Short mmCIF file of C-alpha atoms and ligand atoms in Angstrom, two decimals:
data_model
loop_
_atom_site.label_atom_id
_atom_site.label_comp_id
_atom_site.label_asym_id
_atom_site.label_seq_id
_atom_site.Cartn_x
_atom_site.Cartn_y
_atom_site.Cartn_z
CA UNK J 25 6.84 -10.87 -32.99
CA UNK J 26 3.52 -11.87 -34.63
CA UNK J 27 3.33 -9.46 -37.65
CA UNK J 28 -0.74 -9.34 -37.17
CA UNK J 29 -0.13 -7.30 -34.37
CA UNK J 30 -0.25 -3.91 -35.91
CA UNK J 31 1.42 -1.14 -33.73
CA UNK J 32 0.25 1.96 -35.59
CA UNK J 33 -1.66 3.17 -38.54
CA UNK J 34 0.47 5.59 -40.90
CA UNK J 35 -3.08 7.59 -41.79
CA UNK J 36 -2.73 9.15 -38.61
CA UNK J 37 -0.37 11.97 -36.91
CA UNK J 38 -0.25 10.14 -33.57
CA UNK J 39 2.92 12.45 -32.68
CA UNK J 40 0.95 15.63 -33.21
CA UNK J 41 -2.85 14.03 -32.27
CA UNK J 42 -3.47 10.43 -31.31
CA UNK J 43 -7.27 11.21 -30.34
CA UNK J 44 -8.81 10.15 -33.78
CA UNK J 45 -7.41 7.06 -33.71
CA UNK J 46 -7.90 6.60 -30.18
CA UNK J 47 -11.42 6.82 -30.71
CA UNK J 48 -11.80 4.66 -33.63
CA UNK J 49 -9.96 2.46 -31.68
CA UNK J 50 -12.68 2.94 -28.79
CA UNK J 51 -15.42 2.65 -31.19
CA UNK J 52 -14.79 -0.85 -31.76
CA UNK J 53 -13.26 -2.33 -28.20
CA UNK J 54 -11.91 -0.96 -25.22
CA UNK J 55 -9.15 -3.02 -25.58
CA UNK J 56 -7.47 -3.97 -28.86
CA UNK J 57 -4.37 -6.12 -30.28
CA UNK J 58 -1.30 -3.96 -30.98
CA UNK J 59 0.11 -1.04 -29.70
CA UNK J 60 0.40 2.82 -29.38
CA UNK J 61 4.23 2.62 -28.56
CA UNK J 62 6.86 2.84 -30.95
CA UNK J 63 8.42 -0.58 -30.94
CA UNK J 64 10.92 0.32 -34.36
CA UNK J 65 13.97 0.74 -32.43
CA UNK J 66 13.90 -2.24 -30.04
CA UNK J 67 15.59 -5.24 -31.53
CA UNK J 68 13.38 -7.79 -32.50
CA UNK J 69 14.88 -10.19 -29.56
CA UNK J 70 13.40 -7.66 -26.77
CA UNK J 71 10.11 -7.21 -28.73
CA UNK J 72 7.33 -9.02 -26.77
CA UNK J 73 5.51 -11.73 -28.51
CA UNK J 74 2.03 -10.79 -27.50
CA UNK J 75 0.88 -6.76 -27.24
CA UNK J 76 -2.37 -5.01 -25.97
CA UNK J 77 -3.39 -1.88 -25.28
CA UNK J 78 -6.09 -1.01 -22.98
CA UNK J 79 -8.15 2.58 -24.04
CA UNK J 80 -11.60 2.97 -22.48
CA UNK J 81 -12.23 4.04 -19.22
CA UNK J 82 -13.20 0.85 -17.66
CA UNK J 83 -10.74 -1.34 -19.43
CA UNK J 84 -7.71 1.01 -17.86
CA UNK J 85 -9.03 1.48 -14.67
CA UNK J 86 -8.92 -2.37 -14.24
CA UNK J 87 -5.99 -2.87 -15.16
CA UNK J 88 -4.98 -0.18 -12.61
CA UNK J 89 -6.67 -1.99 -9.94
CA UNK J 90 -5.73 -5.28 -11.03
CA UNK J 91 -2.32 -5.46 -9.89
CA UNK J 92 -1.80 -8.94 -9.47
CA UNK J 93 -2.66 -9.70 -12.68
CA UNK J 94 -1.16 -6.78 -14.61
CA UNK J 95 1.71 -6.42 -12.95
CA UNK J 96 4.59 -3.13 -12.84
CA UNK J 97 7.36 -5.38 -13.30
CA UNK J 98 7.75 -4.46 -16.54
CA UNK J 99 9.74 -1.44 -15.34
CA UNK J 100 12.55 -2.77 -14.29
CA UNK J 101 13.43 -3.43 -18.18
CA UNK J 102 12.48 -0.06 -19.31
CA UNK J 103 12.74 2.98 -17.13
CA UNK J 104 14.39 0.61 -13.90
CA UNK J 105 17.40 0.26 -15.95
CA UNK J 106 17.94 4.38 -15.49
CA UNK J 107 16.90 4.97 -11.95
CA UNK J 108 17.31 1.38 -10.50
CA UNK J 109 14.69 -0.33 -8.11
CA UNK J 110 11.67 2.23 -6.82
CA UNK J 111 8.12 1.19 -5.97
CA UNK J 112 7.45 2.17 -9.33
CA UNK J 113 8.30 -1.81 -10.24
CA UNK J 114 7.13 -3.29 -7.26
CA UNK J 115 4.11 -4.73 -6.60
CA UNK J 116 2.24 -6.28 -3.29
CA UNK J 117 3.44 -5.94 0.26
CA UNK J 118 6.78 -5.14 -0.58
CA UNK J 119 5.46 -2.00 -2.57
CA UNK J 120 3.48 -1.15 0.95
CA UNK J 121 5.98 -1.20 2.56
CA UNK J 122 8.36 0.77 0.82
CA UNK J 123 5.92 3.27 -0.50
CA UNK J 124 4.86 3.92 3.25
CA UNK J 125 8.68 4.67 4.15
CA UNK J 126 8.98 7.01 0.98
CA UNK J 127 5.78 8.61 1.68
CA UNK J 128 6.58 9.96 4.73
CA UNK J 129 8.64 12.36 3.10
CA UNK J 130 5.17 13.47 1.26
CA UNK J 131 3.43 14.74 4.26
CA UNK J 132 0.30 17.22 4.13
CA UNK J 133 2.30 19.28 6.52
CA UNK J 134 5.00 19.55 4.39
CA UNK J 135 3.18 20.43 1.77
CA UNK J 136 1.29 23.51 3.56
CA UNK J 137 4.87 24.77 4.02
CA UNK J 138 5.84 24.02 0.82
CA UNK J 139 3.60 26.53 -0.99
CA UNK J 140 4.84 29.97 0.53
CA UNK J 141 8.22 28.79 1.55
CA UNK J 142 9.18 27.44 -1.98
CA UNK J 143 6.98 26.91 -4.81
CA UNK J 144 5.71 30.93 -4.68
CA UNK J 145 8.92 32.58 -3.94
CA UNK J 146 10.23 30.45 -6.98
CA UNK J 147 7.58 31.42 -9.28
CA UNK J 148 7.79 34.15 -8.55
CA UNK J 149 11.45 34.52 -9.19
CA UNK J 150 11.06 33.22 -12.62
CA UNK J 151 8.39 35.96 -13.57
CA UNK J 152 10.69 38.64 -12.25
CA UNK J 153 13.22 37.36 -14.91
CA UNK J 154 10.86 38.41 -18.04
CA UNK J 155 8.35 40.14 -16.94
CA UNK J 156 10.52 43.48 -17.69
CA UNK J 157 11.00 42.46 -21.46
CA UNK J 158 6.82 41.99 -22.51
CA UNK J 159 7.26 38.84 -24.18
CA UNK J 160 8.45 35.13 -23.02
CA UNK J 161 8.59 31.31 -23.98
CA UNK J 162 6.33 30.25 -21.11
CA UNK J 163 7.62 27.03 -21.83
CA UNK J 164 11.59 27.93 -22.08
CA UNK J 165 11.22 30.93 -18.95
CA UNK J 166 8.46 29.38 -16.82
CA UNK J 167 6.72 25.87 -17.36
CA UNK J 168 10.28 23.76 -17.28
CA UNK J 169 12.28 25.92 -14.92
CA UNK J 170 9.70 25.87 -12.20
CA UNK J 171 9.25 21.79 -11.50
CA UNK J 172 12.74 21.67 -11.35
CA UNK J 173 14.00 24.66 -9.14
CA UNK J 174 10.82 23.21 -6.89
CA UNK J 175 11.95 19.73 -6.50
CA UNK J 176 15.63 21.25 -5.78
CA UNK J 177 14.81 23.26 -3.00
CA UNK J 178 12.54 20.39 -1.87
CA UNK J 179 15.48 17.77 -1.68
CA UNK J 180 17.07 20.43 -0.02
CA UNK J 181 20.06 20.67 -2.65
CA UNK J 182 22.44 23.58 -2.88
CA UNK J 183 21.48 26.68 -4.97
CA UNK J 184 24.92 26.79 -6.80
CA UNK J 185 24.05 23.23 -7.77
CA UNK J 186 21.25 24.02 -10.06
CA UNK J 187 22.32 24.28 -13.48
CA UNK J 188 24.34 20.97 -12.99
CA UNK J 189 21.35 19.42 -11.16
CA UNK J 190 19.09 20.60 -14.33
CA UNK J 191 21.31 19.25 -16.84
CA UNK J 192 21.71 15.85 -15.74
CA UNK J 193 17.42 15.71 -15.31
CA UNK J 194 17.81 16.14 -19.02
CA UNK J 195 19.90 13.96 -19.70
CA UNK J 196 18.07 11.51 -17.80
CA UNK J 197 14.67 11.80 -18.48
CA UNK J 198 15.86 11.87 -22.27
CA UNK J 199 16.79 8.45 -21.65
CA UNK J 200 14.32 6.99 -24.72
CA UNK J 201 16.55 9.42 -27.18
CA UNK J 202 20.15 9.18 -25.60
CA UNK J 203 20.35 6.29 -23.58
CA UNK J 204 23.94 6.12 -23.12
CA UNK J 205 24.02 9.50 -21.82
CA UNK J 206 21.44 8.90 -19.98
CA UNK J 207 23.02 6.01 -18.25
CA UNK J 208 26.14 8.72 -17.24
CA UNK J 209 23.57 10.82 -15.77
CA UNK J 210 22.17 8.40 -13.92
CA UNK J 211 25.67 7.53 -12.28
CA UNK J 212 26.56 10.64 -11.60
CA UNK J 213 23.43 11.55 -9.93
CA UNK J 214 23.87 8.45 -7.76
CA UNK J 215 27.15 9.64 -6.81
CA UNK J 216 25.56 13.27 -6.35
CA UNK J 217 23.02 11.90 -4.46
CA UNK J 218 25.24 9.34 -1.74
CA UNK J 219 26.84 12.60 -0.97
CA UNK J 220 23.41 14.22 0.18
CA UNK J 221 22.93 11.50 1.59
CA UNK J 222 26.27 10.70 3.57
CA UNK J 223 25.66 14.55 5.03
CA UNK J 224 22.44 14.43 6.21
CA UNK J 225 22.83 11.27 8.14
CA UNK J 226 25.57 13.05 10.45
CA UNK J 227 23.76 16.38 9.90
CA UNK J 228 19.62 15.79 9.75
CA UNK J 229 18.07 18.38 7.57
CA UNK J 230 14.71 19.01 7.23
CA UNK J 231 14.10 18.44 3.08
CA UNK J 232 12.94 15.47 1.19
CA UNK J 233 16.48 13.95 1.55
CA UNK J 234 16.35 14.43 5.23
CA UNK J 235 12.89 12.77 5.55
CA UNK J 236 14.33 9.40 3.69
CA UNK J 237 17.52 8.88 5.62
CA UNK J 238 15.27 9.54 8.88
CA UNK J 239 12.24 7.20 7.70
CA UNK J 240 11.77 3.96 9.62
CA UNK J 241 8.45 1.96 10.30
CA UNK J 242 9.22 -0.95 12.80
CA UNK J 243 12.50 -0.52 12.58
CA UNK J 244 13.59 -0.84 8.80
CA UNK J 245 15.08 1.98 7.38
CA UNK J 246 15.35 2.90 3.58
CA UNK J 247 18.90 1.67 2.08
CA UNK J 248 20.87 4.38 0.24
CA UNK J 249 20.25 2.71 -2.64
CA UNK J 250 16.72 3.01 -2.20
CA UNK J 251 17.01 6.45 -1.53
CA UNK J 252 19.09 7.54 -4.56
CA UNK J 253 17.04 5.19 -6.82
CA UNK J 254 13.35 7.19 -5.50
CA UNK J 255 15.23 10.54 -5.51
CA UNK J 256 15.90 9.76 -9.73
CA UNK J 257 12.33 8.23 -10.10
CA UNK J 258 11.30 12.02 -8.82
CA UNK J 259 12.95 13.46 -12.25
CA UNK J 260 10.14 11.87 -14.67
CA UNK J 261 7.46 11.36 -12.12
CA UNK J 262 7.62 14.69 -10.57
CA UNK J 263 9.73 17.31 -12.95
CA UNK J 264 9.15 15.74 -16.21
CA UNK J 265 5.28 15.40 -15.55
CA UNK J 266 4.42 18.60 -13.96
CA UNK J 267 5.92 20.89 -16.67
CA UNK J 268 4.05 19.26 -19.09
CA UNK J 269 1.23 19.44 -17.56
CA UNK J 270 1.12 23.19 -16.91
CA UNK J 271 2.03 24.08 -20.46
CA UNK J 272 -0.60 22.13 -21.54
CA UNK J 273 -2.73 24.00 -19.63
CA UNK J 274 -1.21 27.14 -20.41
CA UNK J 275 -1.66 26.03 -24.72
CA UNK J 276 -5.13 25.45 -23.84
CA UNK J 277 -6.38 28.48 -21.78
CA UNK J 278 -4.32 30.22 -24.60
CA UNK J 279 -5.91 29.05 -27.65
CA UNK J 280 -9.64 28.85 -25.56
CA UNK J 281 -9.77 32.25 -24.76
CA UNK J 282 -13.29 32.95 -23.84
CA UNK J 283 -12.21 30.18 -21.29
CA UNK J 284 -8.45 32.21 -20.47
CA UNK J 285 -10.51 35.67 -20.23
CA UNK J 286 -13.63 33.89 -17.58
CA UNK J 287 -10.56 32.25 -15.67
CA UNK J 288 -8.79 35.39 -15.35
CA UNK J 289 -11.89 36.98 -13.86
CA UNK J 290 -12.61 34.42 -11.39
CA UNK J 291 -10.08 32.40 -9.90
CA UNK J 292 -12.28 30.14 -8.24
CA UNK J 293 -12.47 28.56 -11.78
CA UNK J 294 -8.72 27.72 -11.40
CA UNK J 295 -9.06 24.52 -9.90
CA UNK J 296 -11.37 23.02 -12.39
CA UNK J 297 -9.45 24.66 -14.96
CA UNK J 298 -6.43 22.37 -13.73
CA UNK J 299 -8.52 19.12 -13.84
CA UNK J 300 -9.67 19.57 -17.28
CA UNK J 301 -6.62 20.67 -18.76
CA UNK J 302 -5.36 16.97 -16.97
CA UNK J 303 -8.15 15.16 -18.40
CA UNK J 304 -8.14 16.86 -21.86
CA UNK J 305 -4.05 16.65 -22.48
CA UNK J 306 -3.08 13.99 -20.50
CA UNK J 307 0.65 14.98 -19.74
CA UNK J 308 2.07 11.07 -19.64
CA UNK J 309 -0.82 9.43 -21.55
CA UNK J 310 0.76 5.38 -21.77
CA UNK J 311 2.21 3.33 -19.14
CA UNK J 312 2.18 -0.14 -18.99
CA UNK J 313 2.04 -3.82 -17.72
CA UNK J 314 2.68 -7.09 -17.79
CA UNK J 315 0.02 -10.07 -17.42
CA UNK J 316 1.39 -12.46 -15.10
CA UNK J 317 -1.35 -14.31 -16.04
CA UNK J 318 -3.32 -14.98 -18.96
CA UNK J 319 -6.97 -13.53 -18.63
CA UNK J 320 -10.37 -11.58 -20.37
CA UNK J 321 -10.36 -7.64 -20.52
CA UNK J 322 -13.68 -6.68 -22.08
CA UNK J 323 -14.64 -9.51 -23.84
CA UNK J 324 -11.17 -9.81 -25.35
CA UNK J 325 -8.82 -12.60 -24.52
CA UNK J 326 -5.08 -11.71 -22.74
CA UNK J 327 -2.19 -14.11 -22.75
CA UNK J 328 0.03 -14.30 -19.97
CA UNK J 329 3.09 -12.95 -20.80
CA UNK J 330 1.37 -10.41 -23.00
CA UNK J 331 2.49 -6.44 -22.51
CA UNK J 332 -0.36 -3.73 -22.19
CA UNK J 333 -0.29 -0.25 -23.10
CA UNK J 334 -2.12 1.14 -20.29
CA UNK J 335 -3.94 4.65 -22.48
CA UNK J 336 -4.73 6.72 -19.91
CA UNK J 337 -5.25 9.69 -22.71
CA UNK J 338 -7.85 7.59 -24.29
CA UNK J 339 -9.71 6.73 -21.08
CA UNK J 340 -9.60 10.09 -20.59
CA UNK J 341 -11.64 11.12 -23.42
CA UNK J 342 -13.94 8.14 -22.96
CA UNK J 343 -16.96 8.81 -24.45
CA UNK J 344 -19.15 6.78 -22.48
CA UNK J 345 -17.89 8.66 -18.97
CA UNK J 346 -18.05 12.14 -20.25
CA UNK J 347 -20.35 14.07 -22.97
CA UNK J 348 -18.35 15.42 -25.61
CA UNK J 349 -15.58 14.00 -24.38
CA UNK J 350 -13.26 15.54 -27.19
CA UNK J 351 -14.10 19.09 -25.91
CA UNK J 352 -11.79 21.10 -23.74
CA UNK J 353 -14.51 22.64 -21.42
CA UNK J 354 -13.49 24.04 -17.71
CA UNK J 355 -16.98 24.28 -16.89
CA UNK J 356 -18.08 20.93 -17.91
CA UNK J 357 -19.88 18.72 -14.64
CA UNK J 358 -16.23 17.46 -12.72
CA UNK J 359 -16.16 13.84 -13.10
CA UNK J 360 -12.59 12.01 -12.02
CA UNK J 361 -10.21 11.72 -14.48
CA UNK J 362 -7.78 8.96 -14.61
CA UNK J 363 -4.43 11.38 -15.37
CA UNK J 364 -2.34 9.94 -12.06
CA UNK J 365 -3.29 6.17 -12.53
CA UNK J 366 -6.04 4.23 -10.25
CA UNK J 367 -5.32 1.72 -7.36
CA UNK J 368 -1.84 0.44 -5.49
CA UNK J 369 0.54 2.64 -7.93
CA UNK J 370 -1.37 6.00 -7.64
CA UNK J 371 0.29 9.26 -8.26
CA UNK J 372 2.24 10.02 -5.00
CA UNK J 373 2.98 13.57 -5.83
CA UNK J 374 -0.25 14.94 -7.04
CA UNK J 375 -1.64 17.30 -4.03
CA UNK J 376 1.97 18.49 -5.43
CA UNK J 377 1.45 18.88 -8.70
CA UNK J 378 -1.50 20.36 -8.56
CA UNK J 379 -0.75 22.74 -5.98
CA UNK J 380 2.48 23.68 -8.40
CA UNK J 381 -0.39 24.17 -11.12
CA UNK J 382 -2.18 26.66 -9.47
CA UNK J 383 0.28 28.71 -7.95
CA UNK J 384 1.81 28.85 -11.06
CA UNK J 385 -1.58 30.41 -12.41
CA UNK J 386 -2.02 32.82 -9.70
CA UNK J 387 1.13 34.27 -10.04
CA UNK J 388 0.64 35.02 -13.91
CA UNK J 389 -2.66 36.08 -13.08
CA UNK J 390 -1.31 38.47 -10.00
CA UNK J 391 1.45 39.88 -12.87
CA UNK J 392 0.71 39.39 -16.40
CA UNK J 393 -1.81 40.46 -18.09
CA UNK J 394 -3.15 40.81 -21.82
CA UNK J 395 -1.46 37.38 -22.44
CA UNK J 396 -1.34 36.49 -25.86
CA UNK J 397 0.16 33.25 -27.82
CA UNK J 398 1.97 34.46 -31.04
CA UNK J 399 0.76 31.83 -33.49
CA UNK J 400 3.68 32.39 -36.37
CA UNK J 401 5.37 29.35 -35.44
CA UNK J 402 2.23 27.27 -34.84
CA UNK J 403 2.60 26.28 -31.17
CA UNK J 404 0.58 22.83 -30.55
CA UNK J 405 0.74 20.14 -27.88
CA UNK J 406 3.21 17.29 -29.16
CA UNK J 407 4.38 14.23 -28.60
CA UNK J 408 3.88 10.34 -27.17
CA UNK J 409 3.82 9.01 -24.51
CA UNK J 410 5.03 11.84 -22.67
CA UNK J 411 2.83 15.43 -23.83
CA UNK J 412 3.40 18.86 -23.98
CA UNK J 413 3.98 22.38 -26.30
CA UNK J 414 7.45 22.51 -26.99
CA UNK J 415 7.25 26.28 -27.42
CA UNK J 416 4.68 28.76 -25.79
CA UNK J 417 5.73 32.28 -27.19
CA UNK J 418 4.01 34.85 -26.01
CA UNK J 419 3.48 38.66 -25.70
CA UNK J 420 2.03 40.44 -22.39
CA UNK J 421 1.95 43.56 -20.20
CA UNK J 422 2.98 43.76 -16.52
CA UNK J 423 0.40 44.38 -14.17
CA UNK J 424 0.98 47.89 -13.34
C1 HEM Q 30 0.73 16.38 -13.47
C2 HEM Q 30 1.73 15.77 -12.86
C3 HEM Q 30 1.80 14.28 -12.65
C4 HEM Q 30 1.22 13.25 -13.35
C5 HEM Q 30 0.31 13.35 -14.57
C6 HEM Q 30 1.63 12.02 -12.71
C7 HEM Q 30 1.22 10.76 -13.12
C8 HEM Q 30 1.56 9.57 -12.50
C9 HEM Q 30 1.13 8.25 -12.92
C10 HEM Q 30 0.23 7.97 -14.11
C11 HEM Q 30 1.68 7.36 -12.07
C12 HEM Q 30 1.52 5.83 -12.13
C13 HEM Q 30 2.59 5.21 -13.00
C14 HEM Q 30 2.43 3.72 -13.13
O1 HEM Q 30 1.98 3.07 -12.18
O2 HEM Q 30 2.77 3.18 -14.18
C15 HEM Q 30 2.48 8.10 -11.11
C16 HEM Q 30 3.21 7.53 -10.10
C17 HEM Q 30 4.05 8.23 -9.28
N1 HEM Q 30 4.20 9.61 -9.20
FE1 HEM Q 30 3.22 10.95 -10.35
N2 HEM Q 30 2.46 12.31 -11.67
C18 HEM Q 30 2.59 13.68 -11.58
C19 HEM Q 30 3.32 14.38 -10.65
C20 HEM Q 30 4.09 13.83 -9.67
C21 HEM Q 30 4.89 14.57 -8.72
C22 HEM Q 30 4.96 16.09 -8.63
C23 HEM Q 30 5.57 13.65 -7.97
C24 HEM Q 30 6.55 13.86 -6.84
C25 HEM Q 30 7.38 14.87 -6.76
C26 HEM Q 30 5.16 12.32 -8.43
C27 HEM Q 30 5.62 11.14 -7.90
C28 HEM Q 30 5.14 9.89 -8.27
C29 HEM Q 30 5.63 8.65 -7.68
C30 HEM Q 30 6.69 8.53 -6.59
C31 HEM Q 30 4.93 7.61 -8.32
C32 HEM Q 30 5.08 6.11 -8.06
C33 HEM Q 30 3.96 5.61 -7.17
C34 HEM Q 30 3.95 4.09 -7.00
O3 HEM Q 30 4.46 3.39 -7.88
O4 HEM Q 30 3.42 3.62 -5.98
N3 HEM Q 30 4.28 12.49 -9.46
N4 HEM Q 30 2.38 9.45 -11.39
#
């Protein structure tokens, strides 16, 4: 790899807070040579020769919307090797296609149901658990457990399933730590899942499952592979994403708390709230692509064959689209952030995610009160590509 091509400066904690560099980055280009990935543990042989990375506004949002030129591809040598082939990696007609079977099982309808049959009662449950004791990791009791008892229930699997279900979504989403274990996850869920599957296509249920082995659009049905490969993709896209998200938000309303008290009085400030806690703390800030082609992103030339970090956290604080853009503000004016990507490979779940968000809010709201972040062990958001607390202690009183 071309040694000019400088992956990260050492002055900065980009663990702990890539937004200075970000925006020195920003300052001069909105797209620059090098990297915000940590390339030190992929032999030399799989490094790519030419890197870019992408960071204001306008230069990610093209490449979003670009997808013939930067293409998803890439995937299927990262994150495809752990949950096999998904629309995630696919690009063109045969991502229509397939994303228009998969999406079935995505309906509004189903999510109107979703929110008192499922994602309430399970908050719900989880508050029940600590609410007697007056203290909690909201991250350990609440922000982790909820995503994944949701998704679950929304597959339809059993209840008595859960903790094994749980563990191996650690195991595989960990995949960038453990990958070896992560690749026994990812078997055994397979196997896990061609069960589901085998049952439902004698027996139709009416889950997420159910709606993929059902699915057909002039007459082509999903393949089980296809199903068990989208069903894994859920565990980072949907579980991994989402509880990051809300304990970003919940670090943020926490340690803003003029902003925590005005929310708590008015709930109509909720869904704003939930937008700029996206914007602000991006929970998956990087994702990237491959030029199929060689071409110009602002002014700067691309090689084909080159790899781009995609920084949706840096678009996201894009000076130029928002005024004090390094501000965490819920009543700034709403402008769209970029948080669940732009174009062909938009978020599918996020009238999910967000709906998770809030009800996850409303619930505290309906129960807790006096919520308070003990500081002793500094809690603070952490980590790259994928952000979040990794600890939210806190002390409250039940709502009496
Ligand atoms: C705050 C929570 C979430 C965030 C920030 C988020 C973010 C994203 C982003 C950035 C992408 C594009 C990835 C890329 O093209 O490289 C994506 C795609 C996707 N997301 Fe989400 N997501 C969230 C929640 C969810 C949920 C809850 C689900 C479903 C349960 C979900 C399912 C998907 C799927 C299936 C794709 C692939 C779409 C495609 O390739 O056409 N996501 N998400």
């Amino acid at each position: 790899m071309d040694s000019q091509v400088v992956a990260m400066d050492e002055s900065f904690d980009l663990l702990r807070d890539p937004y200075p560099l970000l925006a020195q980055k920003r300052r001069d280009s909105g797209v620059f040579r090098g990297s915000v990935m940590d390339w030190s543990k992929t032999p030399d042989s799989l490094k790519p020769e030419h890197l870019y990375a992408a960071v204001s506004f306008d230069a990610v949002n093209r490449v979003f919307r670009d997808s013939k030129v930067f293409n998803s591809k890439i995937y299927d040598s990262t994150i495809g090797l752990f949950i096999g082939p998904t629309i995630l990696a696919m690009e063109g007609k045969p991502h229509r296609d397939h994303r228009n079977l998969v999406s079935s099982a995505f309906k509004h309808k189903s999510l109107l149901r979703w929110e008192p049959e499922i994602v309430r009662p399970v908050v719900n449950a989880l508050i029940d658990d600590f609410i007697a004791a007056g203290e909690a990791d909201l991250v350990r009791d609440f922000t982790f457990e909820f995503p994944t008892r949701v998704i679950s229930k929304l597959l339809g699997l059993p209840e008595e399933d859960l903790p094994w279900f749980r563990q191996r979504a650690v195991e595989l989403i960990s995949y960038t730590v453990k990958y070896t274990r992560a690749f026994e996850a990812s078997a055994a869920l397979k196997d896990y899942f061609l069960a589901q599957i085998d049952q439902r296509r004698s027996n139709p249920t009416d889950d997420i499952i159910g709606d993929l082995v059902t699915a057909e659009i002039d007459g082509e049905k999903l393949s089980d592979e296809a199903i068990y490969s989208f069903l894994r993709l859920l565990l980072p896209a949907g579980l991994e994403t989402t509880y990051r998200s809300s304990g970003n938000l919940l670090f943020l309303l926490l340690s803003h708390r003029d902003q925590f008290d005005a929310l708590q009085a008015d709930r109509e400030l909720i869904a704003p709230a939930i937008e700029e806690g996206l914007r602000y703390e991006t929970p998956l800030t990087t994702v990237q692509r491959y030029a199929t082609e060689a071409t110009e992103l602002e002014g700067v030339h691309i090689p084909a064959g080159s790899v781009i970090d995609v920084c949706i956290g840096s678009a996201n604080r894009d000076e130029n689209r928002w005024e004090r853009s390094e501000e965490f503000d819920i009543f700034r004016k709403r402008i769209p952030h970029i948080t669940f990507a732009a174009g062909e490979h938009t978020c599918m779940g996020l009238h999910l995610a967000r709906m998770e968000t809030r009800v996850a809010l409303e619930c505290l709201f309906d129960r807790l009160t006096n919520i308070t972040l003990v500081t002793d062990d500094d809690p603070h958001i952490w980590g790259q590509p994928f952000r979040s607390p990794k600890a939210l202690p806190v002390t409250f009183d039940a709502v009496t």
